[in-house]
Amino acid sequence: MWRIRAFEERVARLKRADEVPGLVHLSIGGEGVAAAVCGQLRDTDVVYSGHRAHGHTIAKGAPLRETMAELMGRTDGLCRGLGGSMHLVDTAHGMFGATGVVGGSVPLALGSALAARLRGGDDVAVVFFGDGAVQAGIFAESVNLAALWRLPVVLVCENNGFAEFTPRSAHTPVERVSDLVAPWDIPASTVDGNDASAVWDVFGGLLEKVRAGTGPALLEALTHRLRGHYEGDPDRYREAVSSEEWQERDPIHRLQRTGLGEGWFGDDEIKTAEQDALAAVEDAVSWARQSPQPTPELAGSLVYAA
Ligand SMILES: Cc1ncc(C[n+]2csc(CCOP(=O)(O)OP(=O)(O)O)c2C)c(N)n1
Ligand SMILES: [Mg+2]
């Protein structure tokens, strides 16, 4: 969680300095979901994401250097610097792709789930999407097919209450995403996404079922994005969260409080985790800065696949 936080805070500064091209959507405030979900997956389990994908990519094990280089548009990036923030792929670690097409990766995860089943074994596919993506028709089509074919896929909705600048109440009367899948009778839970240990437990229970071959499951994690929809968003459509309230909700501070109380780790380990993350991110930035920009020839050579 610290690695994601440090990475994205650094990305915000690089964006302001014009070192990161294109639109950037940060997940600061939502790190607990990425960490608790991906922390329980293997490299051979496949993950898909959407436009807010940095946390999922890092949590799935993508190296910080190549991930940062991708955001900075450099040839040593995960996708040779040609994809950027919204197109992160690292197949070696099972990160099969992110997309700016809202809802677009949900059916792709079904394909990977079908492939996993045809291969045998108990690998699964997991797809992250927002509460806005649920309003796209492809979501219902995908749930239907996944349930019909009992595919090993976990649908993870990060419900932050907003689709761009529109609150959920302005585009649907259905409050809970987990209620939407009732007709298909698949396991579905809603969890406080700011509580990483709760996400760990609830997702872990669903994952066990999906690995056992019972078919798909849905997890709705209630989250909050501390930043605007994108970096540069004036954020005038919602009330600002006070810093005291934020301290209460911040998934990193919450896990630290719980962990200290339960004796899972001590103050020193927390400091080390934070400092290691900051150092790893600085190393990634220096490494990425040495990497060349892609040439038009490189881009051209990848337009068609043989
Ligand atoms: C198919 C499609 N429609 C509309 C958009 C414009 N758009 C970009 S992000 C977004 C909101 C997505 O909301 P949500 O799925 O809740 O994700 P969040 O940004 O809240 O994480 C929209 C409508 C898009 N990128 N793709
Ligand atoms: Mg949303």
mmCIF file with all atom_site columns, N, CA and C and ligand atoms in Angstrom, residues 25 51-52 100-102 129-133 158 160 162-164 225 229, ligand 1:
data_model
loop_
_atom_site.group_PDB
_atom_site.id
_atom_site.type_symbol
_atom_site.label_atom_id
_atom_site.label_alt_id
_atom_site.label_comp_id
_atom_site.label_asym_id
_atom_site.label_entity_id
_atom_site.label_seq_id
_atom_site.pdbx_PDB_ins_code
_atom_site.Cartn_x
_atom_site.Cartn_y
_atom_site.Cartn_z
_atom_site.occupancy
_atom_site.B_iso_or_equiv
_atom_site.pdbx_formal_charge
_atom_site.auth_seq_id
_atom_site.auth_comp_id
_atom_site.auth_asym_id
_atom_site.auth_atom_id
_atom_site.pdbx_PDB_model_num
ATOM   1  N N   . HIS A 1 25  ? -5.299  9.182  -13.792 1.00 0.00 ? 25  HIS A N   1
ATOM   2  C CA  . HIS A 1 25  ? -6.309  8.986  -12.737 1.00 0.00 ? 25  HIS A CA  1
ATOM   3  C C   . HIS A 1 25  ? -5.639  8.259  -11.582 1.00 0.00 ? 25  HIS A C   1
ATOM   4  N N   . HIS A 1 51  ? -9.318  2.565  -16.108 1.00 0.00 ? 51  HIS A N   1
ATOM   5  C CA  . HIS A 1 51  ? -8.509  3.783  -16.272 1.00 0.00 ? 51  HIS A CA  1
ATOM   6  C C   . HIS A 1 51  ? -7.746  4.153  -14.998 1.00 0.00 ? 51  HIS A C   1
ATOM   7  N N   . ARG A 1 52  ? -8.112  3.543  -13.856 1.00 0.00 ? 52  ARG A N   1
ATOM   8  C CA  . ARG A 1 52  ? -7.445  3.877  -12.575 1.00 0.00 ? 52  ARG A CA  1
ATOM   9  C C   . ARG A 1 52  ? -6.622  2.659  -12.158 1.00 0.00 ? 52  ARG A C   1
ATOM   10 N N   . GLY A 1 100 ? -9.058  2.498  -21.097 1.00 0.00 ? 100 GLY A N   1
ATOM   11 C CA  . GLY A 1 100 ? -9.839  3.697  -20.817 1.00 0.00 ? 100 GLY A CA  1
ATOM   12 C C   . GLY A 1 100 ? -11.300 3.531  -21.210 1.00 0.00 ? 100 GLY A C   1
ATOM   13 N N   . VAL A 1 101 ? -11.631 2.403  -21.828 1.00 0.00 ? 101 VAL A N   1
ATOM   14 C CA  . VAL A 1 101 ? -13.030 2.150  -22.206 1.00 0.00 ? 101 VAL A CA  1
ATOM   15 C C   . VAL A 1 101 ? -13.755 1.635  -20.960 1.00 0.00 ? 101 VAL A C   1
ATOM   16 N N   . VAL A 1 102 ? -14.581 2.487  -20.365 1.00 0.00 ? 102 VAL A N   1
ATOM   17 C CA  . VAL A 1 102 ? -15.214 2.120  -19.092 1.00 0.00 ? 102 VAL A CA  1
ATOM   18 C C   . VAL A 1 102 ? -16.059 0.856  -19.263 1.00 0.00 ? 102 VAL A C   1
ATOM   19 N N   . PHE A 1 129 ? -13.210 -2.739 -11.675 1.00 0.00 ? 129 PHE A N   1
ATOM   20 C CA  . PHE A 1 129 ? -13.939 -1.707 -12.422 1.00 0.00 ? 129 PHE A CA  1
ATOM   21 C C   . PHE A 1 129 ? -14.647 -0.817 -11.410 1.00 0.00 ? 129 PHE A C   1
ATOM   22 N N   . GLY A 1 130 ? -15.135 0.329  -11.873 1.00 0.00 ? 130 GLY A N   1
ATOM   23 C CA  . GLY A 1 130 ? -15.781 1.271  -10.967 1.00 0.00 ? 130 GLY A CA  1
ATOM   24 C C   . GLY A 1 130 ? -17.295 1.118  -10.960 1.00 0.00 ? 130 GLY A C   1
ATOM   25 N N   . ASP A 1 131 ? -17.955 1.898  -10.103 1.00 0.00 ? 131 ASP A N   1
ATOM   26 C CA  . ASP A 1 131 ? -19.417 1.854  -10.029 1.00 0.00 ? 131 ASP A CA  1
ATOM   27 C C   . ASP A 1 131 ? -20.037 2.414  -11.305 1.00 0.00 ? 131 ASP A C   1
ATOM   28 N N   . GLY A 1 132 ? -19.313 3.273  -12.026 1.00 0.00 ? 132 GLY A N   1
ATOM   29 C CA  . GLY A 1 132 ? -19.827 3.797  -13.295 1.00 0.00 ? 132 GLY A CA  1
ATOM   30 C C   . GLY A 1 132 ? -19.877 2.704  -14.356 1.00 0.00 ? 132 GLY A C   1
ATOM   31 N N   . ALA A 1 133 ? -18.865 1.812  -14.344 1.00 0.00 ? 133 ALA A N   1
ATOM   32 C CA  . ALA A 1 133 ? -18.779 0.749  -15.355 1.00 0.00 ? 133 ALA A CA  1
ATOM   33 C C   . ALA A 1 133 ? -19.978 -0.194 -15.281 1.00 0.00 ? 133 ALA A C   1
ATOM   34 N N   . GLU A 1 158 ? -14.967 -1.283 -7.452  1.00 0.00 ? 158 GLU A N   1
ATOM   35 C CA  . GLU A 1 158 ? -14.539 -0.265 -6.494  1.00 0.00 ? 158 GLU A CA  1
ATOM   36 C C   . GLU A 1 158 ? -15.560 0.873  -6.583  1.00 0.00 ? 158 GLU A C   1
ATOM   37 N N   . ASN A 1 160 ? -16.748 4.109  -5.578  1.00 0.00 ? 160 ASN A N   1
ATOM   38 C CA  . ASN A 1 160 ? -16.337 5.350  -4.891  1.00 0.00 ? 160 ASN A CA  1
ATOM   39 C C   . ASN A 1 160 ? -17.458 6.396  -4.953  1.00 0.00 ? 160 ASN A C   1
ATOM   40 N N   . PHE A 1 162 ? -18.873 7.874  -7.355  1.00 0.00 ? 162 PHE A N   1
ATOM   41 C CA  . PHE A 1 162 ? -18.852 8.841  -8.454  1.00 0.00 ? 162 PHE A CA  1
ATOM   42 C C   . PHE A 1 162 ? -18.447 8.180  -9.756  1.00 0.00 ? 162 PHE A C   1
ATOM   43 N N   . ALA A 1 163 ? -19.057 8.617  -10.853 1.00 0.00 ? 163 ALA A N   1
ATOM   44 C CA  . ALA A 1 163 ? -18.591 8.295  -12.193 1.00 0.00 ? 163 ALA A CA  1
ATOM   45 C C   . ALA A 1 163 ? -18.205 9.645  -12.792 1.00 0.00 ? 163 ALA A C   1
ATOM   46 N N   . GLU A 1 164 ? -16.935 9.863  -12.969 1.00 0.00 ? 164 GLU A N   1
ATOM   47 C CA  . GLU A 1 164 ? -16.412 11.199 -13.278 1.00 0.00 ? 164 GLU A CA  1
ATOM   48 C C   . GLU A 1 164 ? -16.957 12.189 -12.250 1.00 0.00 ? 164 GLU A C   1
ATOM   49 N N   . ARG A 1 225 ? -12.085 8.249  -3.439  1.00 0.00 ? 225 ARG A N   1
ATOM   50 C CA  . ARG A 1 225 ? -10.866 8.770  -4.062  1.00 0.00 ? 225 ARG A CA  1
ATOM   51 C C   . ARG A 1 225 ? -10.605 10.137 -3.458  1.00 0.00 ? 225 ARG A C   1
ATOM   52 N N   . HIS A 1 229 ? -11.212 13.362 -10.119 1.00 0.00 ? 229 HIS A N   1
ATOM   53 C CA  . HIS A 1 229 ? -11.376 12.238 -11.046 1.00 0.00 ? 229 HIS A CA  1
ATOM   54 C C   . HIS A 1 229 ? -10.074 11.999 -11.822 1.00 0.00 ? 229 HIS A C   1
HETATM 55 C C1  . LIG B 2 .   ? -17.315 3.600  -22.704 1.00 0.00 ? 1   LIG B C1  1
HETATM 56 C C2  . LIG B 2 .   ? -16.928 4.879  -22.026 1.00 0.00 ? 1   LIG B C2  1
HETATM 57 N N1  . LIG B 2 .   ? -17.875 5.792  -21.718 1.00 0.00 ? 1   LIG B N1  1
HETATM 58 C C3  . LIG B 2 .   ? -17.540 6.951  -21.102 1.00 0.00 ? 1   LIG B C3  1
HETATM 59 C C4  . LIG B 2 .   ? -16.226 7.219  -20.789 1.00 0.00 ? 1   LIG B C4  1
HETATM 60 C C5  . LIG B 2 .   ? -15.840 8.516  -20.080 1.00 0.00 ? 1   LIG B C5  1
HETATM 61 N N2  . LIG B 2 .   ? -15.481 8.192  -18.697 1.00 0.00 ? 1   LIG B N2  1
HETATM 62 C C6  . LIG B 2 .   ? -14.199 8.103  -18.299 1.00 0.00 ? 1   LIG B C6  1
HETATM 63 S S1  . LIG B 2 .   ? -14.058 7.700  -16.679 1.00 0.00 ? 1   LIG B S1  1
HETATM 64 C C7  . LIG B 2 .   ? -15.732 7.661  -16.490 1.00 0.00 ? 1   LIG B C7  1
HETATM 65 C C8  . LIG B 2 .   ? -16.368 7.383  -15.163 1.00 0.00 ? 1   LIG B C8  1
HETATM 66 C C9  . LIG B 2 .   ? -16.080 6.020  -14.670 1.00 0.00 ? 1   LIG B C9  1
HETATM 67 O O1  . LIG B 2 .   ? -16.606 5.889  -13.382 1.00 0.00 ? 1   LIG B O1  1
HETATM 68 P P1  . LIG B 2 .   ? -16.293 4.621  -12.549 1.00 0.00 ? 1   LIG B P1  1
HETATM 69 O O2  . LIG B 2 .   ? -16.442 3.417  -13.402 1.00 0.00 ? 1   LIG B O2  1
HETATM 70 O O3  . LIG B 2 .   ? -17.115 4.689  -11.318 1.00 0.00 ? 1   LIG B O3  1
HETATM 71 O O4  . LIG B 2 .   ? -14.734 4.756  -12.199 1.00 0.00 ? 1   LIG B O4  1
HETATM 72 P P2  . LIG B 2 .   ? -14.010 5.851  -11.263 1.00 0.00 ? 1   LIG B P2  1
HETATM 73 O O5  . LIG B 2 .   ? -13.483 6.906  -12.185 1.00 0.00 ? 1   LIG B O5  1
HETATM 74 O O6  . LIG B 2 .   ? -14.994 6.363  -10.289 1.00 0.00 ? 1   LIG B O6  1
HETATM 75 O O7  . LIG B 2 .   ? -12.891 5.091  -10.618 1.00 0.00 ? 1   LIG B O7  1
HETATM 76 C C10 . LIG B 2 .   ? -16.373 7.953  -17.692 1.00 0.00 ? 1   LIG B C10 1
HETATM 77 C C11 . LIG B 2 .   ? -17.836 8.007  -17.849 1.00 0.00 ? 1   LIG B C11 1
HETATM 78 C C12 . LIG B 2 .   ? -15.260 6.258  -21.154 1.00 0.00 ? 1   LIG B C12 1
HETATM 79 N N3  . LIG B 2 .   ? -13.967 6.449  -20.884 1.00 0.00 ? 1   LIG B N3  1
HETATM 80 N N4  . LIG B 2 .   ? -15.626 5.091  -21.736 1.00 0.00 ? 1   LIG B N4  1
#
